[in-house]
Amino acid sequence: MVQFTAHSNALANSMVHHSDSLQTIAPKLDYDVAIVGGGIAGITLAAALKDSGLEILIIEAQPQSVAIAKGQAYAIHLSSKRIWESIGVWPEIEPQVQPFNHVRMSDADCPYVVEFKPSDLSAKALGHVAQHRVLLKALLGFVNTCKNVTCRCPAQVVATQEFDDYVEVALQNTDSEFNDLPTIRVGLVVGADGSTSQVRQRSEIKTRSKAYWQSCLVATIQTEKFHQNTAYERFWPSGPFAILPVSTTQCRIVWTAPHAEAQALLALDETSFIEKLTERYGSQMGKLTLVGDRFLFPAKLMHSCEYVRSRLALVGDAAHSCHPVGGQGLNLGIRDVGALAQVLRDAHGKGEDIGSLQVLKRYEHWRRWENLLSLGFTDLINLMFSNNILPLVLVRRLGLWGMEHIPVLKIAALHFMAGVIGRRPTLARKMP
Ligand SMILES: Cc1cc2nc3c(=O)[nH]c(=O)nc-3n(C[C@H](O)[C@H](O)[C@H](O)COP(=O)(O)OP(=O)(O)OC[C@H]3O[C@@H](n4cnc5c(N)ncnc54)[C@H](O)[C@@H]3O)c2cc1C
């Protein structure tokens, strides 16, 4: 970790020496856990630690209203839903999200369409589409009711220094000229601060990454006809094109294309964009109208070489980010959080030091390989489908045919994508 010197002498002096035996007493912590990043993963972790006996501090760099206002929407898998259900926040979220009961997956104009149904998952819906603001607002409302959770926002960590029993964290206000906040001592720092995580970078944790040749154009579309609660993933040589029902009359599109093509789509005026979109979208939902702005995200793959160090853990996009195909990113982060919350609760219950490497390694062992598998899967899907190479076209179309005709193949793929394979956190247990 990057060192800073202010206060460290005072802290070293705070070790109490008894007169009869030279005994070191651990200094009092201000918080057990400091979560850096109040995005959906960070706030879900705080919520999952409600009533854990641990004192939690959330440090978010942006004002709350700005953090909430992000125009993203996510396909939410069964595993994430189950975790939010167990935490107790799902009743607040559910009325504001759109379930989807069918997913239709196809390769360009190939006639084989693989159709997934809720019965393939033994569930009522295959998943939900939730807007960022709906999720974050509900989660923040929930943590406001947790007596053991404090939010410091807008603020950021400017330096940390690790001692044997604690980490000293220097904070700064991010929206005030009175910048300095009191330095605090915590038992564990959790980096939930997204893919450019400063917590990760400050600790000089290496990552493996790959920038794709594609960007994702995201937009909300008003449709003339009902979407029948159906989500679509259609693979084109330039990249996957996804349609997600986001409300009864609106859909979200994630249009992946080479960078230059995606930039050109972004630059089109509204009428020309809708013309282009209609060619790709098809006519199944009638006339399309653009709602709000279009956004562009470069697609990238990143995996952190370490998830934990002594007194440090990374969750969500701070630990990994992947191609948006299949809507995995946030869902993997929520499973990280479910696993970390369980490891911390169990360790705390047994009187173990929650910031020790021995405890934190349990979380890393649990999540690292599952995440790596999912990242590899999204990378492989994009590699296999985003091209016109004849042998690959034949293999993937055979694959689609196989999925449609060999139910066990289809069900295995669906279970994997929905996060119901692998070791589930206790919070996500009540799943099919
Ligand atoms: C086009 C596209 C479509 C996607 N679709 C889906 C989908 O359908 N389903 C899905 O599961 N995933 C999807 N994803 C992935 C998803 O967006 C991310 O995985 C998810 O947003 C990560 O959440 P997070 O909480 O880990 O990080 P973030 O959302 O990045 O949150 C990080 C938080 O930390 C704060 N922060 C940053 N730096 C600091 C600091 N130094 N100090 C304090 N706070 C800080 C930020 O302000 C922010 O609030 C998609 C991604 C893209 C690009």
Short mmCIF file of C-alpha atoms and ligand atoms in Angstrom, two decimals:
data_model
loop_
_atom_site.label_atom_id
_atom_site.label_comp_id
_atom_site.label_asym_id
_atom_site.label_seq_id
_atom_site.Cartn_x
_atom_site.Cartn_y
_atom_site.Cartn_z
CA MET A 1 0.00 0.00 0.00
CA VAL A 2 1.15 3.56 -0.59
CA GLN A 3 2.59 4.96 2.59
CA PHE A 4 1.76 8.22 4.24
CA THR A 5 3.42 9.54 7.33
CA ALA A 6 1.08 11.98 9.04
CA HIS A 7 -0.47 10.48 12.19
CA SER A 8 1.60 7.29 12.07
CA ASN A 9 3.78 8.26 15.04
CA ALA A 10 0.71 9.02 17.08
CA LEU A 11 -0.67 5.64 16.13
CA ALA A 12 2.53 3.82 16.97
CA ASN A 13 2.44 5.52 20.35
CA SER A 14 -1.09 4.36 20.92
CA MET A 15 0.13 0.80 21.59
CA VAL A 16 -0.41 0.51 25.34
CA HIS A 17 2.43 -0.91 27.42
CA HIS A 18 1.47 -2.39 30.77
CA SER A 19 3.89 -1.84 33.63
CA ASP A 20 4.15 -5.46 34.86
CA SER A 21 4.34 -7.29 31.56
CA LEU A 22 5.09 -5.70 28.23
CA GLN A 23 1.78 -6.34 26.53
CA THR A 24 0.53 -4.78 23.33
CA ILE A 25 -3.18 -4.03 23.20
CA ALA A 26 -4.71 -3.66 19.76
CA PRO A 27 -5.84 -0.07 19.22
CA LYS A 28 -9.55 0.67 19.08
CA LEU A 29 -10.87 0.62 15.53
CA ASP A 30 -13.15 3.35 14.22
CA TYR A 31 -14.78 0.79 11.90
CA ASP A 32 -14.31 -2.92 11.30
CA VAL A 33 -14.77 -2.60 7.53
CA ALA A 34 -14.35 0.41 5.21
CA ILE A 35 -16.03 -0.20 1.84
CA VAL A 36 -14.53 2.11 -0.77
CA GLY A 37 -17.12 2.62 -3.53
CA GLY A 38 -20.83 3.03 -2.98
CA GLY A 39 -21.93 1.42 -6.25
CA ILE A 40 -24.31 -1.54 -6.30
CA ALA A 41 -21.64 -4.07 -5.25
CA GLY A 42 -20.36 -1.91 -2.37
CA ILE A 43 -23.79 -1.08 -0.99
CA THR A 44 -24.96 -4.69 -1.33
CA LEU A 45 -21.97 -5.76 0.79
CA ALA A 46 -22.88 -3.22 3.49
CA ALA A 47 -26.51 -4.44 3.40
CA ALA A 48 -25.39 -8.09 3.60
CA LEU A 49 -23.44 -7.25 6.77
CA LYS A 50 -26.49 -5.84 8.54
CA ASP A 51 -26.64 -7.07 12.15
CA SER A 52 -23.31 -8.86 11.73
CA GLY A 53 -21.83 -7.14 14.77
CA LEU A 54 -19.34 -5.42 12.44
CA GLU A 55 -19.23 -1.62 12.14
CA ILE A 56 -19.20 -0.63 8.47
CA LEU A 57 -18.18 2.62 6.77
CA ILE A 58 -19.02 3.28 3.10
CA ILE A 59 -16.84 5.83 1.31
CA GLU A 60 -18.28 7.02 -2.00
CA ALA A 61 -16.53 9.61 -4.17
CA GLN A 62 -19.63 11.04 -5.85
CA PRO A 63 -22.56 12.84 -4.27
CA GLN A 64 -25.33 10.30 -3.69
CA SER A 65 -27.66 11.93 -6.23
CA VAL A 66 -24.97 11.61 -8.93
CA ALA A 67 -24.12 8.01 -8.06
CA ILE A 68 -27.82 7.09 -8.28
CA ALA A 69 -28.44 8.95 -11.56
CA LYS A 70 -26.23 6.66 -13.73
CA GLY A 71 -28.27 5.75 -16.82
CA GLN A 72 -27.35 2.03 -16.81
CA ALA A 73 -29.68 -0.97 -16.72
CA TYR A 74 -28.71 -4.57 -16.00
CA ALA A 75 -29.99 -8.05 -16.71
CA ILE A 76 -30.33 -9.46 -13.21
CA HIS A 77 -29.84 -13.19 -12.81
CA LEU A 78 -31.56 -15.49 -10.36
CA SER A 79 -28.49 -15.63 -8.11
CA SER A 80 -28.48 -11.83 -7.58
CA LYS A 81 -32.23 -11.74 -7.05
CA ARG A 82 -31.95 -14.46 -4.42
CA ILE A 83 -29.16 -12.60 -2.58
CA TRP A 84 -31.19 -9.36 -2.48
CA GLU A 85 -34.22 -11.39 -1.40
CA SER A 86 -32.32 -12.91 1.53
CA ILE A 87 -30.93 -9.52 2.53
CA GLY A 88 -34.52 -8.20 2.58
CA VAL A 89 -34.26 -5.50 -0.10
CA TRP A 90 -35.96 -7.33 -3.00
CA PRO A 91 -39.57 -6.34 -2.02
CA GLU A 92 -38.53 -2.70 -2.60
CA ILE A 93 -36.86 -3.54 -5.94
CA GLU A 94 -39.34 -6.03 -7.42
CA PRO A 95 -42.23 -3.65 -8.27
CA GLN A 96 -39.81 -1.47 -10.27
CA VAL A 97 -38.10 -4.11 -12.40
CA GLN A 98 -39.19 -5.96 -15.51
CA PRO A 99 -39.17 -9.76 -15.52
CA PHE A 100 -38.33 -11.64 -18.71
CA ASN A 101 -39.79 -15.07 -19.34
CA HIS A 102 -38.13 -15.91 -22.62
CA VAL A 103 -34.66 -15.47 -24.04
CA ARG A 104 -34.22 -15.99 -27.77
CA MET A 105 -30.65 -16.54 -28.88
CA SER A 106 -29.66 -16.68 -32.54
CA ASP A 107 -26.75 -16.25 -34.92
CA ALA A 108 -27.28 -13.48 -37.49
CA ASP A 109 -29.83 -14.73 -40.05
CA CYS A 110 -29.43 -18.43 -39.22
CA PRO A 111 -32.88 -20.04 -38.75
CA TYR A 112 -31.94 -21.91 -35.54
CA VAL A 113 -33.23 -19.92 -32.59
CA VAL A 114 -32.52 -21.28 -29.13
CA GLU A 115 -35.36 -20.38 -26.82
CA PHE A 116 -34.97 -20.47 -23.04
CA LYS A 117 -38.07 -20.67 -20.82
CA PRO A 118 -38.55 -20.32 -17.04
CA SER A 119 -39.30 -24.05 -16.80
CA ASP A 120 -35.68 -24.69 -17.95
CA LEU A 121 -34.62 -23.08 -14.67
CA SER A 122 -37.58 -24.27 -12.57
CA ALA A 123 -38.26 -20.60 -11.83
CA LYS A 124 -41.08 -18.10 -12.42
CA ALA A 125 -38.90 -15.84 -14.61
CA LEU A 126 -35.56 -16.29 -16.31
CA GLY A 127 -34.36 -12.99 -14.91
CA HIS A 128 -35.21 -9.32 -14.52
CA VAL A 129 -34.01 -6.08 -16.03
CA ALA A 130 -33.33 -3.39 -13.46
CA GLN A 131 -32.28 0.20 -13.86
CA HIS A 132 -29.22 1.31 -11.92
CA ARG A 133 -31.15 4.07 -10.13
CA VAL A 134 -33.84 1.63 -8.95
CA LEU A 135 -31.30 -0.79 -7.49
CA LEU A 136 -29.02 1.77 -5.89
CA LYS A 137 -31.88 3.82 -4.41
CA ALA A 138 -33.46 0.73 -2.86
CA LEU A 139 -30.11 -0.47 -1.49
CA LEU A 140 -29.24 2.94 -0.05
CA GLY A 141 -32.70 3.15 1.54
CA PHE A 142 -32.01 -0.24 3.11
CA VAL A 143 -28.55 0.58 4.49
CA ASN A 144 -29.94 3.81 5.96
CA THR A 145 -31.93 1.57 8.28
CA CYS A 146 -28.84 -0.44 9.32
CA LYS A 147 -27.52 0.84 12.64
CA ASN A 148 -24.06 -0.60 11.98
CA VAL A 149 -23.59 1.18 8.61
CA THR A 150 -22.36 4.76 8.11
CA CYS A 151 -21.99 6.48 4.72
CA ARG A 152 -19.37 9.12 4.03
CA CYS A 153 -20.22 10.71 0.72
CA PRO A 154 -18.84 12.45 -1.28
CA ALA A 155 -15.43 11.49 0.06
CA GLN A 156 -12.46 9.50 -1.08
CA VAL A 157 -9.45 7.73 0.29
CA VAL A 158 -6.26 9.66 -0.34
CA ALA A 159 -3.80 7.36 1.42
CA THR A 160 -3.64 4.21 3.48
CA GLN A 161 -1.02 2.64 5.69
CA GLU A 162 -1.16 -0.88 6.94
CA PHE A 163 -0.22 -1.85 10.49
CA ASP A 164 -0.36 -5.32 12.03
CA ASP A 165 -3.88 -5.00 13.40
CA TYR A 166 -5.46 -2.27 11.36
CA VAL A 167 -5.22 0.03 8.37
CA GLU A 168 -5.00 3.76 8.78
CA VAL A 169 -7.13 5.50 6.14
CA ALA A 170 -6.81 9.19 5.26
CA LEU A 171 -9.98 10.65 3.76
CA GLN A 172 -10.84 13.79 1.88
CA ASN A 173 -14.13 15.47 1.06
CA THR A 174 -14.51 15.60 -2.68
CA ASP A 175 -16.93 18.52 -2.95
CA SER A 176 -15.73 20.97 -0.36
CA GLU A 177 -12.86 23.36 0.05
CA PHE A 178 -12.60 22.06 3.63
CA ASN A 179 -11.03 18.90 2.33
CA ASP A 180 -9.51 17.08 5.24
CA LEU A 181 -11.55 14.58 7.17
CA PRO A 182 -10.33 12.80 10.29
CA THR A 183 -8.02 9.85 9.63
CA ILE A 184 -9.65 6.60 10.63
CA ARG A 185 -8.52 3.11 11.64
CA VAL A 186 -10.25 0.10 10.17
CA GLY A 187 -9.73 -3.65 10.34
CA LEU A 188 -10.35 -4.24 6.63
CA VAL A 189 -10.56 -2.14 3.47
CA VAL A 190 -12.83 -3.47 0.71
CA GLY A 191 -12.26 -2.08 -2.78
CA ALA A 192 -15.68 -1.85 -4.49
CA ASP A 193 -14.62 1.16 -6.53
CA GLY A 194 -15.09 -0.16 -10.05
CA SER A 195 -12.79 -1.32 -12.82
CA THR A 196 -10.26 1.52 -12.41
CA SER A 197 -10.13 0.82 -8.66
CA GLN A 198 -7.73 3.11 -6.84
CA VAL A 199 -7.73 0.71 -3.91
CA ARG A 200 -6.35 -1.96 -6.24
CA GLN A 201 -3.88 0.39 -7.90
CA ARG A 202 -2.68 1.86 -4.60
CA SER A 203 -1.83 -1.67 -3.48
CA GLU A 204 -0.02 -2.27 -6.76
CA ILE A 205 -2.07 -5.38 -7.46
CA LYS A 206 -1.48 -6.45 -11.04
CA THR A 207 -4.26 -7.22 -13.50
CA ARG A 208 -4.53 -9.19 -16.73
CA SER A 209 -6.59 -7.34 -19.27
CA LYS A 210 -7.61 -7.24 -22.87
CA ALA A 211 -9.23 -4.35 -24.72
CA TYR A 212 -11.74 -5.62 -27.28
CA TRP A 213 -11.98 -4.15 -30.76
CA GLN A 214 -15.61 -3.39 -29.99
CA SER A 215 -17.62 -0.76 -28.13
CA CYS A 216 -21.15 -1.13 -26.82
CA LEU A 217 -23.77 1.41 -27.72
CA VAL A 218 -26.54 1.48 -25.15
CA ALA A 219 -29.95 3.13 -25.62
CA THR A 220 -33.54 2.94 -24.41
CA ILE A 221 -36.22 2.37 -27.03
CA GLN A 222 -39.98 2.86 -26.85
CA THR A 223 -41.68 0.07 -28.79
CA GLU A 224 -45.06 0.22 -30.50
CA LYS A 225 -45.92 -3.40 -29.66
CA PHE A 226 -45.51 -5.30 -26.40
CA HIS A 227 -42.18 -7.08 -26.05
CA GLN A 228 -43.87 -10.21 -24.64
CA ASN A 229 -41.36 -10.19 -21.74
CA THR A 230 -38.78 -11.56 -24.12
CA ALA A 231 -35.06 -10.79 -24.17
CA TYR A 232 -33.03 -11.30 -27.34
CA GLU A 233 -29.34 -11.97 -27.88
CA ARG A 234 -28.48 -12.06 -31.55
CA PHE A 235 -24.90 -12.53 -32.66
CA TRP A 236 -23.60 -10.63 -35.67
CA PRO A 237 -20.08 -10.77 -37.11
CA SER A 238 -19.53 -7.23 -35.73
CA GLY A 239 -20.68 -8.23 -32.24
CA PRO A 240 -23.71 -9.27 -30.17
CA PHE A 241 -26.92 -7.26 -30.27
CA ALA A 242 -29.10 -7.57 -27.15
CA ILE A 243 -32.64 -6.40 -26.47
CA LEU A 244 -33.77 -6.34 -22.84
CA PRO A 245 -37.34 -5.43 -21.79
CA VAL A 246 -36.89 -2.65 -19.25
CA SER A 247 -40.54 -1.68 -18.63
CA THR A 248 -43.86 -2.67 -20.18
CA THR A 249 -43.36 -0.28 -23.11
CA GLN A 250 -39.60 0.16 -23.28
CA CYS A 251 -36.56 -1.95 -24.13
CA ARG A 252 -32.90 -1.43 -23.58
CA ILE A 253 -30.51 -2.24 -26.41
CA VAL A 254 -26.84 -3.11 -26.09
CA TRP A 255 -25.42 -2.89 -29.61
CA THR A 256 -21.85 -4.12 -29.85
CA ALA A 257 -19.87 -3.00 -32.91
CA PRO A 258 -16.28 -2.18 -33.89
CA HIS A 259 -15.18 1.09 -32.25
CA ALA A 260 -15.45 3.24 -35.40
CA GLU A 261 -18.86 1.83 -36.33
CA ALA A 262 -20.16 2.35 -32.79
CA GLN A 263 -18.86 5.94 -32.82
CA ALA A 264 -20.60 6.53 -36.15
CA LEU A 265 -23.88 5.14 -34.73
CA LEU A 266 -23.56 7.47 -31.77
CA ALA A 267 -23.00 10.45 -34.06
CA LEU A 268 -26.08 9.78 -36.24
CA ASP A 269 -29.06 12.07 -35.85
CA GLU A 270 -32.10 10.46 -34.25
CA THR A 271 -33.98 9.67 -37.48
CA SER A 272 -30.98 8.03 -39.17
CA PHE A 273 -30.17 6.12 -35.99
CA ILE A 274 -33.71 4.72 -35.76
CA GLU A 275 -33.48 3.67 -39.44
CA LYS A 276 -30.26 1.77 -38.79
CA LEU A 277 -31.62 0.34 -35.57
CA THR A 278 -34.82 -0.89 -37.22
CA GLU A 279 -32.73 -2.90 -39.74
CA ARG A 280 -30.97 -4.66 -36.88
CA TYR A 281 -33.88 -4.86 -34.46
CA GLY A 282 -36.42 -6.40 -36.81
CA SER A 283 -40.10 -5.61 -37.05
CA GLN A 284 -41.43 -7.78 -34.21
CA MET A 285 -42.14 -4.78 -31.92
CA GLY A 286 -43.42 -2.32 -34.53
CA LYS A 287 -42.30 1.31 -34.70
CA LEU A 288 -39.29 2.22 -32.53
CA THR A 289 -38.68 5.57 -30.82
CA LEU A 290 -35.50 6.64 -29.08
CA VAL A 291 -35.91 7.63 -25.41
CA GLY A 292 -33.15 9.77 -23.89
CA ASP A 293 -29.47 9.68 -24.74
CA ARG A 294 -27.27 7.02 -26.29
CA PHE A 295 -24.14 5.96 -24.38
CA LEU A 296 -20.95 4.31 -25.56
CA PHE A 297 -18.82 1.92 -23.46
CA PRO A 298 -15.61 0.32 -24.72
CA ALA A 299 -15.75 -3.44 -24.06
CA LYS A 300 -12.90 -4.76 -21.95
CA LEU A 301 -11.81 -7.83 -20.07
CA MET A 302 -9.89 -7.47 -16.82
CA HIS A 303 -8.99 -9.86 -14.05
CA SER A 304 -7.12 -8.94 -10.94
CA CYS A 305 -4.17 -11.26 -10.19
CA GLU A 306 -5.01 -11.09 -6.47
CA TYR A 307 -8.39 -10.50 -4.82
CA VAL A 308 -7.00 -10.14 -1.31
CA ARG A 309 -4.03 -8.97 0.64
CA SER A 310 -3.70 -8.66 4.38
CA ARG A 311 -6.50 -6.20 5.41
CA LEU A 312 -7.66 -5.75 1.83
CA ALA A 313 -10.29 -7.40 -0.40
CA LEU A 314 -11.60 -6.53 -3.86
CA VAL A 315 -15.17 -7.15 -5.04
CA GLY A 316 -17.16 -6.53 -8.23
CA ASP A 317 -15.59 -4.62 -11.09
CA ALA A 318 -12.61 -3.72 -8.90
CA ALA A 319 -11.66 -7.42 -9.14
CA HIS A 320 -12.89 -8.24 -12.67
CA SER A 321 -14.78 -6.87 -15.62
CA CYS A 322 -15.96 -8.66 -18.73
CA HIS A 323 -17.59 -8.30 -22.13
CA PRO A 324 -21.28 -7.35 -21.66
CA VAL A 325 -22.45 -10.41 -23.65
CA GLY A 326 -24.72 -12.47 -21.42
CA GLY A 327 -25.04 -9.68 -18.81
CA GLN A 328 -22.58 -11.25 -16.37
CA GLY A 329 -20.61 -8.30 -14.87
CA LEU A 330 -22.73 -7.02 -12.02
CA ASN A 331 -24.11 -10.49 -11.28
CA LEU A 332 -20.60 -11.82 -10.67
CA GLY A 333 -19.98 -8.84 -8.36
CA ILE A 334 -23.11 -9.62 -6.34
CA ARG A 335 -21.96 -13.23 -5.94
CA ASP A 336 -18.55 -11.94 -4.75
CA VAL A 337 -20.35 -9.87 -2.17
CA GLY A 338 -22.50 -12.81 -1.03
CA ALA A 339 -19.34 -14.90 -0.58
CA LEU A 340 -17.31 -12.19 1.18
CA ALA A 341 -20.17 -11.33 3.56
CA GLN A 342 -20.45 -14.99 4.51
CA VAL A 343 -16.69 -15.39 5.08
CA LEU A 344 -16.59 -12.23 7.24
CA ARG A 345 -19.65 -13.17 9.28
CA ASP A 346 -18.36 -16.70 9.93
CA ALA A 347 -14.89 -15.46 10.90
CA HIS A 348 -16.28 -12.75 13.17
CA GLY A 349 -18.60 -15.30 14.80
CA LYS A 350 -15.59 -17.49 15.61
CA GLY A 351 -13.62 -14.56 17.00
CA GLU A 352 -11.12 -14.55 14.13
CA ASP A 353 -9.47 -11.41 12.80
CA ILE A 354 -11.58 -10.56 9.71
CA GLY A 355 -8.71 -8.62 8.09
CA SER A 356 -6.18 -11.44 8.33
CA LEU A 357 -4.91 -12.96 5.13
CA GLN A 358 -5.89 -16.41 6.37
CA VAL A 359 -9.56 -15.39 6.57
CA LEU A 360 -9.58 -13.35 3.36
CA LYS A 361 -7.98 -16.18 1.33
CA ARG A 362 -11.19 -18.18 1.91
CA TYR A 363 -13.04 -15.57 -0.10
CA GLU A 364 -10.41 -15.52 -2.85
CA HIS A 365 -10.38 -19.33 -3.19
CA TRP A 366 -14.13 -19.32 -3.40
CA ARG A 367 -14.63 -16.65 -6.06
CA ARG A 368 -11.48 -16.48 -8.15
CA TRP A 369 -11.97 -19.60 -10.26
CA GLU A 370 -15.70 -19.14 -10.73
CA ASN A 371 -15.14 -15.60 -11.96
CA LEU A 372 -12.32 -16.67 -14.21
CA LEU A 373 -14.57 -19.32 -15.77
CA SER A 374 -17.32 -16.78 -16.45
CA LEU A 375 -14.87 -14.24 -17.88
CA GLY A 376 -13.42 -16.96 -20.11
CA PHE A 377 -16.92 -17.98 -21.19
CA THR A 378 -17.93 -14.44 -22.25
CA ASP A 379 -14.61 -14.03 -24.05
CA LEU A 380 -15.06 -17.34 -25.88
CA ILE A 381 -18.64 -16.50 -26.90
CA ASN A 382 -17.53 -13.17 -28.34
CA LEU A 383 -14.56 -14.80 -30.08
CA MET A 384 -16.66 -17.61 -31.57
CA PHE A 385 -19.56 -15.46 -32.74
CA SER A 386 -18.09 -12.09 -33.71
CA ASN A 387 -16.61 -13.14 -37.05
CA ASN A 388 -17.39 -14.59 -40.46
CA ILE A 389 -14.79 -17.37 -40.44
CA LEU A 390 -16.52 -20.32 -42.09
CA PRO A 391 -15.29 -23.17 -39.81
CA LEU A 392 -16.33 -21.13 -36.75
CA VAL A 393 -19.69 -20.29 -38.34
CA LEU A 394 -20.29 -24.03 -38.82
CA VAL A 395 -19.20 -24.94 -35.28
CA ARG A 396 -21.33 -22.29 -33.60
CA ARG A 397 -24.40 -23.07 -35.68
CA LEU A 398 -23.96 -26.73 -34.82
CA GLY A 399 -23.73 -25.61 -31.20
CA LEU A 400 -27.01 -23.69 -31.46
CA TRP A 401 -28.67 -26.66 -33.14
CA GLY A 402 -27.32 -28.90 -30.37
CA MET A 403 -28.66 -26.61 -27.66
CA GLU A 404 -32.11 -26.54 -29.22
CA HIS A 405 -32.23 -30.34 -29.66
CA ILE A 406 -30.28 -31.66 -26.67
CA PRO A 407 -32.13 -30.27 -23.63
CA VAL A 408 -29.37 -31.13 -21.16
CA LEU A 409 -26.95 -28.89 -23.08
CA LYS A 410 -29.38 -26.01 -23.07
CA ILE A 411 -30.20 -26.38 -19.38
CA ALA A 412 -26.51 -26.60 -18.41
CA ALA A 413 -25.72 -23.41 -20.38
CA LEU A 414 -28.66 -21.60 -18.81
CA HIS A 415 -27.75 -22.67 -15.26
CA PHE A 416 -24.20 -21.50 -15.82
CA MET A 417 -25.30 -18.11 -17.19
CA ALA A 418 -27.82 -17.62 -14.36
CA GLY A 419 -25.17 -18.30 -11.73
CA VAL A 420 -26.88 -21.32 -10.22
CA ILE A 421 -23.91 -23.63 -10.78
CA GLY A 422 -20.97 -23.61 -8.41
CA ARG A 423 -20.70 -22.93 -4.70
CA ARG A 424 -23.53 -20.65 -3.69
CA PRO A 425 -23.33 -18.20 -0.81
CA THR A 426 -25.82 -19.02 1.97
CA LEU A 427 -27.66 -15.85 0.95
CA ALA A 428 -28.29 -17.39 -2.49
CA ARG A 429 -29.17 -20.91 -1.37
CA LYS A 430 -32.91 -21.02 -1.97
CA MET A 431 -32.47 -21.42 -5.69
CA PRO A 432 -33.56 -24.10 -8.12
C1 LIG B 1 -22.68 -1.79 -21.95
C2 LIG B 1 -22.67 -2.57 -20.67
C3 LIG B 1 -23.76 -3.35 -20.34
C4 LIG B 1 -23.74 -4.11 -19.17
N1 LIG B 1 -24.81 -4.90 -18.89
C5 LIG B 1 -24.81 -5.65 -17.77
C6 LIG B 1 -25.91 -6.51 -17.47
O1 LIG B 1 -26.89 -6.59 -18.20
N2 LIG B 1 -25.84 -7.26 -16.33
C7 LIG B 1 -24.75 -7.21 -15.50
O2 LIG B 1 -24.72 -7.94 -14.50
N3 LIG B 1 -23.71 -6.40 -15.76
C8 LIG B 1 -23.70 -5.62 -16.86
N4 LIG B 1 -22.64 -4.80 -17.13
C9 LIG B 1 -21.53 -4.73 -16.16
C10 LIG B 1 -21.88 -3.78 -15.00
O3 LIG B 1 -22.14 -2.48 -15.52
C11 LIG B 1 -20.74 -3.70 -13.99
O4 LIG B 1 -20.27 -5.00 -13.71
C12 LIG B 1 -21.24 -3.07 -12.67
O5 LIG B 1 -21.72 -1.78 -12.90
C13 LIG B 1 -20.11 -3.02 -11.65
O6 LIG B 1 -20.61 -2.56 -10.41
P1 LIG B 1 -19.62 -2.16 -9.22
O7 LIG B 1 -20.49 -1.72 -8.09
O8 LIG B 1 -18.63 -3.24 -8.99
O9 LIG B 1 -18.76 -0.93 -9.80
P2 LIG B 1 -19.25 0.50 -10.27
O10 LIG B 1 -20.64 0.48 -10.79
O11 LIG B 1 -18.19 1.01 -11.17
O12 LIG B 1 -19.28 1.37 -8.91
C14 LIG B 1 -18.09 1.85 -8.33
C15 LIG B 1 -18.46 2.96 -7.35
O13 LIG B 1 -17.25 3.38 -6.70
C16 LIG B 1 -17.18 4.79 -6.71
N5 LIG B 1 -15.76 5.14 -6.70
C17 LIG B 1 -14.87 5.06 -7.72
N6 LIG B 1 -13.65 5.44 -7.30
C18 LIG B 1 -13.76 5.77 -5.99
C19 LIG B 1 -12.85 6.23 -5.01
N7 LIG B 1 -11.57 6.43 -5.30
N8 LIG B 1 -13.30 6.48 -3.77
C20 LIG B 1 -14.60 6.28 -3.46
N9 LIG B 1 -15.51 5.84 -4.35
C21 LIG B 1 -15.10 5.59 -5.60
C22 LIG B 1 -17.89 5.22 -7.98
O14 LIG B 1 -18.33 6.54 -7.88
C23 LIG B 1 -19.04 4.19 -8.03
O15 LIG B 1 -20.17 4.64 -7.31
C24 LIG B 1 -22.64 -4.05 -18.30
C25 LIG B 1 -21.54 -3.24 -18.61
C26 LIG B 1 -21.55 -2.51 -19.78
C27 LIG B 1 -20.37 -1.67 -20.12
#
